[in-house]
Coordinates of C-alpha atoms (C1' of nucleotides) in Angstrom, one line a residue:
Chain A
M80 CA -13.5 14.1 -19.7
R81 CA -15.3 11.5 -17.6
I82 CA -13.5 10.2 -14.6
E83 CA -13.9 6.7 -15.8
A84 CA -12.0 7.4 -19.0
F85 CA -9.4 9.3 -17.1
L86 CA -8.8 6.3 -14.8
R87 CA -8.9 3.9 -17.6
E88 CA -5.9 5.6 -19.3
S89 CA -4.1 6.2 -16.1
P90 CA -1.3 3.7 -15.4
M91 CA -1.1 5.0 -11.8
F92 CA -4.6 4.1 -11.0
T93 CA -4.6 0.8 -13.0
V94 CA -1.5 -0.3 -11.3
K95 CA -2.7 0.8 -7.8
R96 CA -6.0 -1.1 -8.2
A97 CA -4.2 -4.2 -9.4
S98 CA -1.8 -4.0 -6.5
R99 CA -4.7 -3.8 -4.1
H100 CA -6.3 -6.8 -5.8
F101 CA -3.1 -8.8 -5.5
D102 CA -2.9 -7.9 -1.8
R103 CA -6.3 -9.3 -1.3
V104 CA -5.6 -12.5 -3.3
A105 CA -2.3 -13.1 -1.4
A106 CA -3.9 -12.4 2.0
D107 CA -6.6 -14.9 1.0
A108 CA -4.1 -17.5 -0.2
F109 CA -1.8 -17.1 2.9
S110 CA -4.6 -16.7 5.4
A111 CA -3.9 -20.2 6.9
D112 CA -0.3 -19.1 7.6
G113 CA -1.3 -15.6 8.6
L114 CA 1.0 -13.9 6.2
G115 CA 0.8 -10.7 4.2
F116 CA 1.9 -10.4 0.7
M117 CA 5.3 -8.9 1.5
E118 CA 5.9 -11.4 4.3
G119 CA 5.3 -14.2 1.8
L120 CA 7.7 -12.6 -0.7
L121 CA 10.4 -12.3 2.0
L122 CA 9.9 -15.9 3.0
A123 CA 10.2 -17.0 -0.6
A124 CA 13.4 -14.9 -1.0
I125 CA 15.1 -16.5 2.0
F126 CA 14.0 -19.9 0.7
F127 CA 15.5 -19.3 -2.7
E128 CA 18.7 -18.1 -1.3
A129 CA 19.1 -21.2 0.9
P130 CA 21.4 -22.8 2.0
R131 CA 23.3 -19.5 1.7
P132 CA 21.9 -17.3 4.5
I133 CA 20.7 -13.8 3.4
K134 CA 21.3 -10.4 4.9
P135 CA 18.5 -7.9 5.6
S136 CA 20.2 -5.3 3.6
H137 CA 20.2 -7.6 0.6
L138 CA 16.4 -8.1 1.0
A139 CA 15.8 -4.3 1.3
E140 CA 17.7 -3.8 -1.9
T141 CA 16.0 -6.7 -3.7
F142 CA 12.5 -5.5 -2.7
A143 CA 13.2 -1.8 -3.2
T144 CA 12.3 -0.8 0.3
T145 CA 13.9 0.5 3.4
R146 CA 15.9 -1.5 5.9
G147 CA 13.5 -0.4 8.6
N148 CA 10.6 -2.0 6.7
V149 CA 12.5 -5.2 6.2
S150 CA 13.4 -5.2 9.9
H151 CA 9.8 -4.9 10.9
A152 CA 8.7 -7.7 8.6
I153 CA 11.5 -10.0 9.7
S154 CA 10.5 -9.4 13.3
S155 CA 7.0 -10.4 12.4
L156 CA 8.2 -13.6 10.7
E157 CA 10.5 -14.4 13.6
A158 CA 7.6 -13.9 16.0
K159 CA 5.7 -16.5 14.0
G160 CA 8.5 -18.9 14.4
L161 CA 9.3 -19.0 10.7
V162 CA 12.6 -17.2 10.5
Q163 CA 15.8 -17.0 12.5
R164 CA 18.3 -14.2 12.9
K165 CA 21.9 -15.2 13.5
I166 CA 24.8 -12.8 14.0
D167 CA 26.9 -12.6 10.8
P168 CA 30.3 -14.0 11.8
S169 CA 32.0 -11.9 9.1
D170 CA 30.4 -8.7 10.3
A171 CA 29.0 -8.5 13.8
R172 CA 26.9 -5.5 12.9
G173 CA 24.8 -7.5 10.6
Y174 CA 22.6 -10.5 10.7
L175 CA 22.0 -13.6 8.5
L176 CA 18.5 -14.9 8.0
A177 CA 17.6 -18.5 7.7
L178 CA 14.3 -20.4 7.7
K179 CA 13.3 -22.6 10.6
P180 CA 11.6 -25.9 9.6
P181 CA 8.1 -24.5 9.8
G182 CA 9.3 -21.5 7.8
K183 CA 10.6 -23.8 5.1
R184 CA 7.3 -25.7 4.8
C185 CA 5.5 -22.3 4.8
A186 CA 7.8 -21.0 2.1
L187 CA 7.0 -24.0 -0.1
R188 CA 3.3 -23.3 0.2
V189 CA 3.9 -19.7 -0.6
I190 CA 6.0 -20.4 -3.7
A191 CA 3.5 -23.0 -4.9
A192 CA 0.7 -20.4 -4.6
F193 CA 2.8 -17.8 -6.5
D194 CA 3.5 -20.4 -9.2
R195 CA -0.2 -21.3 -9.5
M196 CA -1.0 -17.6 -9.8
Q197 CA 1.8 -17.2 -12.4
R198 CA 0.3 -19.9 -14.5
G199 CA -3.1 -18.3 -14.2
F200 CA -1.7 -15.1 -15.4
E201 CA 0.1 -16.6 -18.4
Q202 CA -3.0 -18.5 -19.3
K203 CA -5.0 -15.3 -19.1
V204 CA -2.9 -12.9 -21.2
G205 CA -0.2 -15.0 -22.7
R206 CA 3.4 -15.3 -21.8
A207 CA 4.7 -12.8 -24.3
A208 CA 2.2 -10.1 -23.6
L209 CA 2.8 -10.6 -19.9
T210 CA 6.5 -10.0 -20.3
E211 CA 5.9 -6.9 -22.4
A212 CA 3.5 -5.5 -19.9
L213 CA 5.9 -6.0 -17.1
D214 CA 8.7 -4.4 -19.0
A215 CA 6.5 -1.4 -19.7
I216 CA 5.5 -1.1 -16.0
R217 CA 9.1 -1.3 -15.0
A218 CA 10.0 1.4 -17.5
L219 CA 7.4 3.7 -15.9
E220 CA 9.2 3.5 -12.6
S221 CA 12.0 5.5 -14.1
C222 CA 9.6 8.5 -14.1
K223 CA 10.8 9.9 -10.8
H224 CA 8.7 13.0 -10.4
I225 CA 5.8 14.9 -11.8
Chain B
M258 CA 15.8 -20.1 -9.0
R259 CA 17.2 -16.8 -7.9
I260 CA 14.9 -14.6 -6.1
E261 CA 15.7 -11.8 -8.5
A262 CA 14.6 -13.8 -11.5
F263 CA 11.5 -14.9 -9.6
L264 CA 10.6 -11.3 -8.9
R265 CA 11.3 -10.1 -12.4
E266 CA 8.8 -12.6 -13.8
S267 CA 6.2 -11.9 -11.1
P268 CA 3.4 -9.5 -12.1
M269 CA 2.4 -9.3 -8.5
F270 CA 5.7 -8.0 -7.3
T271 CA 6.3 -5.7 -10.3
V272 CA 2.9 -4.2 -10.0
K273 CA 3.2 -3.8 -6.2
R274 CA 6.6 -2.1 -6.5
A275 CA 5.3 0.3 -9.2
S276 CA 2.3 1.0 -7.1
R277 CA 4.6 2.0 -4.2
H278 CA 6.6 4.1 -6.5
F279 CA 3.6 6.0 -7.8
D280 CA 2.5 6.5 -4.2
R281 CA 5.8 8.2 -3.5
V282 CA 5.6 10.3 -6.7
A283 CA 2.1 11.4 -5.9
A284 CA 2.8 12.2 -2.3
D285 CA 5.8 14.3 -3.5
A286 CA 3.7 16.1 -6.2
F287 CA 0.8 16.8 -3.8
S288 CA 2.9 17.6 -0.8
A289 CA 2.1 21.3 -1.0
D290 CA -1.6 20.5 -0.7
G291 CA -1.0 17.6 1.8
L292 CA -2.8 15.1 -0.3
G293 CA -2.3 11.4 -0.7
F294 CA -2.6 9.6 -4.0
M295 CA -6.2 8.5 -3.4
E296 CA -7.3 11.8 -2.1
G297 CA -5.9 13.4 -5.3
L298 CA -7.8 10.9 -7.4
L299 CA -11.0 11.5 -5.5
L300 CA -10.6 15.3 -5.9
A301 CA -10.1 14.8 -9.6
A302 CA -13.2 12.6 -9.8
I303 CA -15.4 15.2 -8.2
F304 CA -14.0 17.9 -10.4
F305 CA -14.6 15.9 -13.6
E306 CA -18.2 15.2 -12.6
A307 CA -18.9 18.9 -11.9
P308 CA -21.2 20.7 -12.0
R309 CA -23.2 17.6 -11.4
P310 CA -22.5 16.6 -7.8
I311 CA -21.4 13.1 -7.1
K312 CA -22.4 10.5 -4.6
P313 CA -19.9 8.7 -2.4
S314 CA -21.3 5.3 -3.5
H315 CA -20.5 6.3 -7.1
L316 CA -16.9 7.0 -6.0
A317 CA -16.6 3.7 -4.2
E318 CA -17.7 1.9 -7.3
T319 CA -15.5 3.9 -9.6
F320 CA -12.4 3.4 -7.5
A321 CA -13.2 -0.2 -6.7
T322 CA -13.1 0.2 -3.0
T323 CA -15.4 0.2 0.0
R324 CA -17.8 2.9 1.0
G325 CA -16.1 3.0 4.4
N326 CA -12.8 3.8 2.7
V327 CA -14.4 6.6 0.6
S328 CA -16.1 8.0 3.7
H329 CA -12.8 8.3 5.5
A330 CA -11.1 9.9 2.5
I331 CA -14.0 12.4 2.0
S332 CA -13.8 13.3 5.7
S333 CA -10.2 14.1 5.3
L334 CA -10.8 16.2 2.2
E335 CA -13.6 18.0 4.0
A336 CA -11.4 18.7 7.0
K337 CA -8.9 20.3 4.6
G338 CA -11.7 22.6 3.4
L339 CA -11.6 21.2 -0.2
V340 CA -14.9 19.3 -0.4
Q341 CA -18.4 19.8 0.8
R342 CA -21.1 17.3 1.8
K343 CA -24.7 18.2 1.1
I344 CA -27.7 16.1 1.8
D345 CA -29.1 14.7 -1.4
P346 CA -32.6 16.2 -1.9
S347 CA -33.7 13.2 -3.8
D348 CA -32.6 10.7 -1.1
A349 CA -32.0 11.9 2.4
R350 CA -29.9 8.9 3.2
G351 CA -27.2 10.0 0.9
Y352 CA -24.9 12.9 0.3
L353 CA -23.8 14.8 -2.7
L354 CA -20.2 15.9 -2.9
A355 CA -19.0 19.2 -4.4
L356 CA -15.8 21.0 -4.5
K357 CA -15.3 24.2 -2.5
P358 CA -13.3 26.9 -4.3
P359 CA -10.0 25.9 -2.8
G360 CA -10.8 22.3 -3.7
K361 CA -11.4 23.3 -7.3
R362 CA -8.0 25.1 -7.5
C363 CA -6.4 22.1 -5.9
A364 CA -8.1 19.7 -8.3
L365 CA -6.7 21.7 -11.2
R366 CA -3.2 21.3 -9.8
V367 CA -3.8 17.6 -9.2
I368 CA -5.1 17.0 -12.7
A369 CA -2.3 19.0 -14.2
A370 CA 0.2 16.8 -12.3
F371 CA -1.5 13.6 -13.5
D372 CA -1.4 14.9 -17.1
R373 CA 2.3 15.7 -16.9
M374 CA 2.9 12.2 -15.5
Q375 CA 0.8 10.7 -18.3
R376 CA 2.8 12.5 -20.9
G377 CA 6.0 11.3 -19.3
F378 CA 4.7 7.7 -19.4
E379 CA 3.7 7.9 -23.0
Q380 CA 7.0 9.4 -23.9
K381 CA 8.8 6.6 -22.0
V382 CA 7.1 3.5 -23.4
G383 CA 4.9 4.8 -26.2
R384 CA 1.2 5.2 -26.3
A385 CA 0.4 1.9 -27.9
A386 CA 2.6 -0.2 -25.6
L387 CA 1.1 1.7 -22.6
T388 CA -2.4 0.8 -23.6
E389 CA -1.5 -2.8 -24.1
A390 CA 0.3 -3.0 -20.8
L391 CA -2.7 -1.5 -19.0
D392 CA -5.1 -3.9 -20.8
A393 CA -2.9 -6.8 -19.6
I394 CA -2.8 -5.6 -16.0
R395 CA -6.5 -5.2 -16.0
A396 CA -6.9 -8.7 -17.3
L397 CA -4.9 -10.1 -14.5
E398 CA -7.4 -8.7 -12.0
S399 CA -9.9 -11.3 -13.2
C400 CA -7.7 -13.9 -11.5
K401 CA -9.7 -14.0 -8.3
H402 CA -7.8 -16.6 -6.2
I403 CA -4.8 -18.8 -6.1
Chain C
dG119 C1' -47.7 -0.3 8.5
dG120 C1' -44.0 -3.3 9.1
dA121 C1' -40.2 -5.9 7.2
dT122 C1' -36.4 -5.4 4.5
dA123 C1' -33.0 -3.2 1.6
dT124 C1' -29.9 0.6 0.9
dA125 C1' -26.6 4.9 1.8
dG126 C1' -23.4 6.2 4.6
dT127 C1' -20.8 6.6 8.9
dT128 C1' -18.1 4.9 12.6
dT129 C1' -15.0 2.1 15.2
dA130 C1' -11.4 -0.9 15.5
dC131 C1' -8.1 -3.1 13.2
dT132 C1' -4.4 -4.6 9.8
dC133 C1' -0.6 -4.1 6.6
dG134 C1' 3.0 -1.9 4.5
dA135 C1' 5.8 1.9 4.5
dT136 C1' 8.6 5.9 6.0
dC137 C1' 11.4 8.8 9.0
dA138 C1' 14.4 10.0 12.7
dA139 C1' 16.9 8.5 16.4
dT140 C1' 19.8 5.1 18.3
dC141 C1' 23.2 1.4 19.0
dA142 C1' 27.0 -1.4 17.8
dT143 C1' 30.6 -2.4 14.8
dT144 C1' 33.6 -1.6 11.1
dT145 C1' 36.6 1.2 8.3
dA146 C1' 39.4 5.1 7.3
dG147 C1' 42.5 8.8 8.4
dC148 C1' 46.1 10.6 10.7
Chain D
dG27 C1' 46.9 2.6 17.5
dC28 C1' 43.3 5.7 18.3
dT29 C1' 39.8 8.7 17.1
dA30 C1' 36.2 10.0 13.6
dA31 C1' 33.3 8.8 10.2
dA32 C1' 30.6 5.4 7.8
dT33 C1' 27.7 1.3 7.9
dG34 C1' 24.2 -2.5 9.2
dA35 C1' 20.5 -2.9 11.6
dT36 C1' 16.8 -2.0 15.1
dT37 C1' 13.4 0.8 17.3
dG38 C1' 9.5 3.8 17.9
dA39 C1' 6.4 7.0 16.2
dT40 C1' 3.5 7.9 12.7
dC41 C1' 1.1 7.6 8.3
dG42 C1' -2.0 6.2 4.3
dA43 C1' -4.9 3.1 2.6
dG44 C1' -7.8 -0.7 3.2
dT45 C1' -11.1 -3.8 5.5
dA46 C1' -14.9 -5.6 8.2
dA47 C1' -18.6 -5.3 11.3
dA48 C1' -21.8 -2.7 13.8
dC49 C1' -24.7 1.1 13.6
dT50 C1' -28.0 5.1 12.1
dA51 C1' -31.2 6.8 9.1
dT52 C1' -34.0 6.7 5.2
dA53 C1' -36.3 4.4 1.4
dT54 C1' -38.9 0.8 -0.8
dC55 C1' -41.8 -3.1 -1.3
dC56 C1' -45.5 -6.0 -0.2

DNA sequence: GGATATAGTTTACTCGATCAATCATTTAGC
DNA sequence: GCTAAATGATTGATCGAGTAAACTATATCC
């Protein structure tokens, strides 16, 4: 088989390449705010949850990643003055996250960018096909090992 | 909107999460050989092209990445004793890549793992749906900016 | 022959992710 | 009530992959 045909049929490579592409697109879109893709998503998540503050563990679960990873990303957002950690009054082990005013403005820009991208996607492949494709990709994630 | 609904409809996040999942699956499958996902793909690419040796620039194009990136990965594969660089007799600027015997055996394991994964995917979502989903994902890559 | 283009490497850097160790607090068991 | 175990989160070290720019060496074109 030719490698090109192999890659073309491979969900793993197709998904990986698309992921890289989206990283570049997001980095480009958020370059003014100096955010990465994941940072933008976290900011959007905190915004959507407002005014209810959100816990890091909730974010880790939502984004299917580790707490350590979220902790690092939040530290980065905090260093940029976008997010604030406050001790959770109901559980002093944990923290609650809230947007600072610049973070709120930044989140709005991020969400607007995601929305524009979403419209571009739906225009490109159609809403129904997009939904089906995402369902298929999600289903692949249940293949846990080779 | 809830962040969960936002993420569910977002191709960018769905694709990114799946990409991370595949990274973990591949790292797990290739752990005995100490290969990453991309290293495995490169090895498979060189194997598929054999006996015709392959140029790094060809790999960079095939995998939609930079030459620098390929150069790093090849160096890593070379350090593991899997791949060999030879000066291209027809163009002394370039190199030709070939598998050393351990690299060949390793490539066979890698390809077998990819094939098992592929069968798992097709069993999970069906061959037709898989093809459609990949076509949709590829189409999204033509959205160049937000 | 000299300017320019090309192949590849190198260096430094970023981002996202993971792991193990650690700390503080909460909960559970006795 | 007090200790032991579980939990929420941070830290620090490390990794893989990717990028960009500078650089070397060779090839090509006029």
